[in-house]
PDB file of C-alpha atoms in Angstrom:
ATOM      1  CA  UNK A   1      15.493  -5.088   0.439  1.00  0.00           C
ATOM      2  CA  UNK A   2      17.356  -2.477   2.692  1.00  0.00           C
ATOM      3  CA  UNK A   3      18.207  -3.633   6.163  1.00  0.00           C
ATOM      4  CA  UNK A   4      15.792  -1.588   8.308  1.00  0.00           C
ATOM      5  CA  UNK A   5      14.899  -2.512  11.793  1.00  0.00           C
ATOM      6  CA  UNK A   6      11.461  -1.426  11.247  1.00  0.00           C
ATOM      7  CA  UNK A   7      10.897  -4.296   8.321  1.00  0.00           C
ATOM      8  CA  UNK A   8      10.982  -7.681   8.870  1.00  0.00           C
ATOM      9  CA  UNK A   9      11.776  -9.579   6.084  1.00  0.00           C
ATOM     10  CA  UNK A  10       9.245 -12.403   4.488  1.00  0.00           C
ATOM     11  CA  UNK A  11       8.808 -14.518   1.660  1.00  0.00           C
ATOM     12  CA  UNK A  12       5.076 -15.243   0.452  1.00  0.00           C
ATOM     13  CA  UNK A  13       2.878 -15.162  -1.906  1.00  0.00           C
ATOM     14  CA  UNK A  14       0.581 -11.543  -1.898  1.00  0.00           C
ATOM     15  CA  UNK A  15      -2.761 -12.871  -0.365  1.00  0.00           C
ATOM     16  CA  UNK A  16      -6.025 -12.431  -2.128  1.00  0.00           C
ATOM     17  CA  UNK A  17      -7.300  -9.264  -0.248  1.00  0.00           C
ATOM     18  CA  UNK A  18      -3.690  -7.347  -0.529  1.00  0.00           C
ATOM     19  CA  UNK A  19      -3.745  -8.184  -4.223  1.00  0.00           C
ATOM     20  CA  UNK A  20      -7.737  -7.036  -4.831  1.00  0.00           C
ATOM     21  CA  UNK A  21      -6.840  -3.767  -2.645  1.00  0.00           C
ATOM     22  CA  UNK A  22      -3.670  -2.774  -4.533  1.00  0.00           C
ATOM     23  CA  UNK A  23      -5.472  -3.173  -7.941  1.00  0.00           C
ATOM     24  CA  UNK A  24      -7.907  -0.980  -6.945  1.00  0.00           C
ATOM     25  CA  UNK A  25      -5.737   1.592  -6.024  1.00  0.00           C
ATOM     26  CA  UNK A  26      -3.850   1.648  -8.960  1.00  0.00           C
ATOM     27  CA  UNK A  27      -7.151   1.785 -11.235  1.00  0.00           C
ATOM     28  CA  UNK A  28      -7.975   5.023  -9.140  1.00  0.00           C
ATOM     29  CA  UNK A  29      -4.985   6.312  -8.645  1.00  0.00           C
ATOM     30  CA  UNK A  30      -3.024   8.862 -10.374  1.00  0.00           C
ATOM     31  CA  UNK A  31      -1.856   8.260 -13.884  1.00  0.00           C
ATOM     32  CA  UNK A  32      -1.810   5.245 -16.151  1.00  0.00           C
ATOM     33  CA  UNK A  33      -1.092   2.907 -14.215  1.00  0.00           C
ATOM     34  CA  UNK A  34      -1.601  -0.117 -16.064  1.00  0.00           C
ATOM     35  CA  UNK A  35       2.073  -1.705 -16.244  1.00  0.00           C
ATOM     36  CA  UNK A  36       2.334  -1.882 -12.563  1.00  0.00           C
ATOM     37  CA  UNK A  37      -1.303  -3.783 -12.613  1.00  0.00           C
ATOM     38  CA  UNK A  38       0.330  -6.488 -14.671  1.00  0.00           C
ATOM     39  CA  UNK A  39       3.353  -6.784 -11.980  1.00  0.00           C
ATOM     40  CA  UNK A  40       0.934  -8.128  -9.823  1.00  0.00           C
ATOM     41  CA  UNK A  41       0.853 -11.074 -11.268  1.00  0.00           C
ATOM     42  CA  UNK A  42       4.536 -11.761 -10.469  1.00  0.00           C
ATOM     43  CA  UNK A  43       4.747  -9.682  -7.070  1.00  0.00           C
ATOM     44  CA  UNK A  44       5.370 -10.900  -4.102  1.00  0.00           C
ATOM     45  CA  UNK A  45       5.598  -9.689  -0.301  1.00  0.00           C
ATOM     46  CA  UNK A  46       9.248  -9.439   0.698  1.00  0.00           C
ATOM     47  CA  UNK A  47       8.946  -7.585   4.287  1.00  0.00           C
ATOM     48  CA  UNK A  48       6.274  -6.484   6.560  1.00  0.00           C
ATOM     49  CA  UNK A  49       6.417  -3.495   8.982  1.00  0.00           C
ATOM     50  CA  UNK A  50       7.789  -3.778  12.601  1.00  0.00           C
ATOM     51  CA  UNK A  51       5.084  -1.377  14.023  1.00  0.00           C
ATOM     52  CA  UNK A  52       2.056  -3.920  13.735  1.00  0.00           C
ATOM     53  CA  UNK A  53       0.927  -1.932  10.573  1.00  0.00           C
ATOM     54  CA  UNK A  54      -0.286  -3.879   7.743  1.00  0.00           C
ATOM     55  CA  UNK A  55       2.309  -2.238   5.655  1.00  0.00           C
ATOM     56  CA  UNK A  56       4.220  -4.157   2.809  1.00  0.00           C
ATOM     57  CA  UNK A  57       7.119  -4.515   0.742  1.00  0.00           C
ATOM     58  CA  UNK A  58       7.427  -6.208  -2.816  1.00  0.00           C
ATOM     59  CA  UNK A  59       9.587  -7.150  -4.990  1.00  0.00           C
ATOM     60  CA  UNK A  60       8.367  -8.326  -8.818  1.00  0.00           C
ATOM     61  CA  UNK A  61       9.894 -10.907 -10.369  1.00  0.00           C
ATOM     62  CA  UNK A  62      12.293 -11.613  -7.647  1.00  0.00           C
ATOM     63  CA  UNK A  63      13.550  -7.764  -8.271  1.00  0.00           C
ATOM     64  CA  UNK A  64      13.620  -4.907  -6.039  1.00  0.00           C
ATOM     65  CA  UNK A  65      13.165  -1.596  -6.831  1.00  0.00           C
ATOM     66  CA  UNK A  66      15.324   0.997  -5.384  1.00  0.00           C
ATOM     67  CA  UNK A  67      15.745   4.489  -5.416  1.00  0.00           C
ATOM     68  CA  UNK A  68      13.465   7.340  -5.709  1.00  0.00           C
ATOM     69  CA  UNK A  69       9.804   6.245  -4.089  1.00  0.00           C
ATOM     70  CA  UNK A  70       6.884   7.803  -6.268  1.00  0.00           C
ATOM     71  CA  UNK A  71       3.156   7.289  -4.825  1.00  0.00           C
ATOM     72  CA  UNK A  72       0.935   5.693  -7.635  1.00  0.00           C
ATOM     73  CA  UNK A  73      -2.158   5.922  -5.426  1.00  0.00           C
ATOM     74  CA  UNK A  74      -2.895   8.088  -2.387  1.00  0.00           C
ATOM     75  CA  UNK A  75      -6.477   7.181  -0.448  1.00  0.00           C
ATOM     76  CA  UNK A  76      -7.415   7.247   2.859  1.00  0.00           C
ATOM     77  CA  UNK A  77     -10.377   5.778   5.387  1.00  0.00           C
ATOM     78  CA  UNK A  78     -11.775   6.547   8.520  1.00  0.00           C
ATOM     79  CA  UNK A  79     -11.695   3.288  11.036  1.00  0.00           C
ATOM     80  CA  UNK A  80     -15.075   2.143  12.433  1.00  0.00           C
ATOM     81  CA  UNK A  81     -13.646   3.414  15.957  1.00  0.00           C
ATOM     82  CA  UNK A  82     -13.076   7.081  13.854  1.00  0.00           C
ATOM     83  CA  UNK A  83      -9.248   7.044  13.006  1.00  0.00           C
ATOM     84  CA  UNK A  84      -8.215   8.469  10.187  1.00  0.00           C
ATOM     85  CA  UNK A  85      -5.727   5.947   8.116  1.00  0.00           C
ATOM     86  CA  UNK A  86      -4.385   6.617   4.593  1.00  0.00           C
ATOM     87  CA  UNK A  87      -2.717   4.067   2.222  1.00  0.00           C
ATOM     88  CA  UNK A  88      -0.497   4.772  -0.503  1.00  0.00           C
ATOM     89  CA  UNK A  89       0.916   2.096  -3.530  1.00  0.00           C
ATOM     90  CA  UNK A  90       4.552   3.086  -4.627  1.00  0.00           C
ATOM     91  CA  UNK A  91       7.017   1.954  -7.569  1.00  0.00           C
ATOM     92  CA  UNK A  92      10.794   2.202  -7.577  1.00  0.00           C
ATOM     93  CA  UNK A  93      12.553   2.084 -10.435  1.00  0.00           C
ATOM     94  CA  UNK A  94       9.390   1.132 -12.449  1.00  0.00           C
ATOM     95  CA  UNK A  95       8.907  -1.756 -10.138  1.00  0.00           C
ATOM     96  CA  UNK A  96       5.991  -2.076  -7.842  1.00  0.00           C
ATOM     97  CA  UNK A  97       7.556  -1.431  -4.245  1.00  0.00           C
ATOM     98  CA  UNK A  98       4.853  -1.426  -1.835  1.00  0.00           C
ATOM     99  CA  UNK A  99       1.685  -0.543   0.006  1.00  0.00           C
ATOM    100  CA  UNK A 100       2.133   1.790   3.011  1.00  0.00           C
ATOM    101  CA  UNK A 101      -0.823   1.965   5.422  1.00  0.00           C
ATOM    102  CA  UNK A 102      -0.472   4.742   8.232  1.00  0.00           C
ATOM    103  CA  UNK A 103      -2.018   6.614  10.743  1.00  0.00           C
ATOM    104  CA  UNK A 104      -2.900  10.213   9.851  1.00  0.00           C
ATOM    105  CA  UNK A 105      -4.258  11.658  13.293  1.00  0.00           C
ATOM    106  CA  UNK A 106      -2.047   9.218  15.258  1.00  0.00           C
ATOM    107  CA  UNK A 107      -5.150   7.692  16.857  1.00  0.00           C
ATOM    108  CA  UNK A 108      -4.245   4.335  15.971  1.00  0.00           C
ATOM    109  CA  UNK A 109      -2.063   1.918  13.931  1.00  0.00           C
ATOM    110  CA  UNK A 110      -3.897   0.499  11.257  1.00  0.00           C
ATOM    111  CA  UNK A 111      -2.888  -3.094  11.455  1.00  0.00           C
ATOM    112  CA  UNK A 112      -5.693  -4.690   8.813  1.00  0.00           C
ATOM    113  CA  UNK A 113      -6.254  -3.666   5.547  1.00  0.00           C
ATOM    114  CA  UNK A 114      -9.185  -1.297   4.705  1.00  0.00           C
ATOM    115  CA  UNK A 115     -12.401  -2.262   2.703  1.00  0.00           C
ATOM    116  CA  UNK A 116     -12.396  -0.914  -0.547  1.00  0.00           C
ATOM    117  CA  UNK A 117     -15.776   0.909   0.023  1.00  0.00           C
ATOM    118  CA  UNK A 118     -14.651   2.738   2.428  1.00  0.00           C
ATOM    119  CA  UNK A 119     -11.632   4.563   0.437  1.00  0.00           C
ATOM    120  CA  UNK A 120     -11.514   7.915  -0.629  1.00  0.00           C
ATOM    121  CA  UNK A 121      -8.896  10.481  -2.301  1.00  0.00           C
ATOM    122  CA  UNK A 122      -6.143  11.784   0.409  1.00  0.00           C
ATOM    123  CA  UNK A 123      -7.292  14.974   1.494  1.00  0.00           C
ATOM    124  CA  UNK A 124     -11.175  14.755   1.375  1.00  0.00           C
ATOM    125  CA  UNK A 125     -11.607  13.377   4.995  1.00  0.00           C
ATOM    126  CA  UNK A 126     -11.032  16.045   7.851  1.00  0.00           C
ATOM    127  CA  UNK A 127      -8.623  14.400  10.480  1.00  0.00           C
ATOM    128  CA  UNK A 128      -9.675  15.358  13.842  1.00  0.00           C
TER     129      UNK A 128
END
């Protein structure tokens, strides 16, 4: 992991909802993405983001990717108060790297994971 003063580092285990929402992404996301769904059986959460996000970092395997950053899957959600979020699963080096939950209209920091049902592609929500 890359020093960053907007991650703070962790060791754990990826909990039950972060696993269940990553493997849905990458089943809907661009692409075959079925050698980074087996990672997730040996990921595990590395760093979370400074900002109160619910933003992670993995590593798989005890490895790191580095590098390039290439989105796997790109979805987004509206909050019940009407924010627009998005969330995005990225590899590194063919490694899983991490899910990325941000604010699209600035309205608020999305600090807890969204529900799966809510998701849709990036791009077919109108951010106000």
């Amino acid at each position: 992991m890359h020093a960053s003063p907007s991650l703070i580092p962790v060791d754990r285990a990826l909990s039950e909802q972060e696993r269940s929402l990553i493997e849905w992404l990458l089943l809907h996301g661009d692409g075959d993405n079925a050698a980074f769904v087996a990672q997730l059986n040996q990921s595990s959460v590395v760093a979370h983001c400074a900002c109160g996000c619910a933003s992670i970092d993995l590593a798989v395997a005890g490895k790191l990717g580095a590098g390039n950053m290439r989105v796997l899957a790109d979805f987004q959600w509206t909050t019940p108060e009407g924010h627009a979020c998005g969330a995005f699963v990225f590899e590194q080096d063919g490694l899983l790297a991490g899910l990325d939950l941000w604010s699209i209209d600035g309205g608020a920091v999305p600090s807890a994971l969204p529900a799966i049902e809510d998701l849709v592609p990036f791009g077919t929500l109108r951010a106000d």
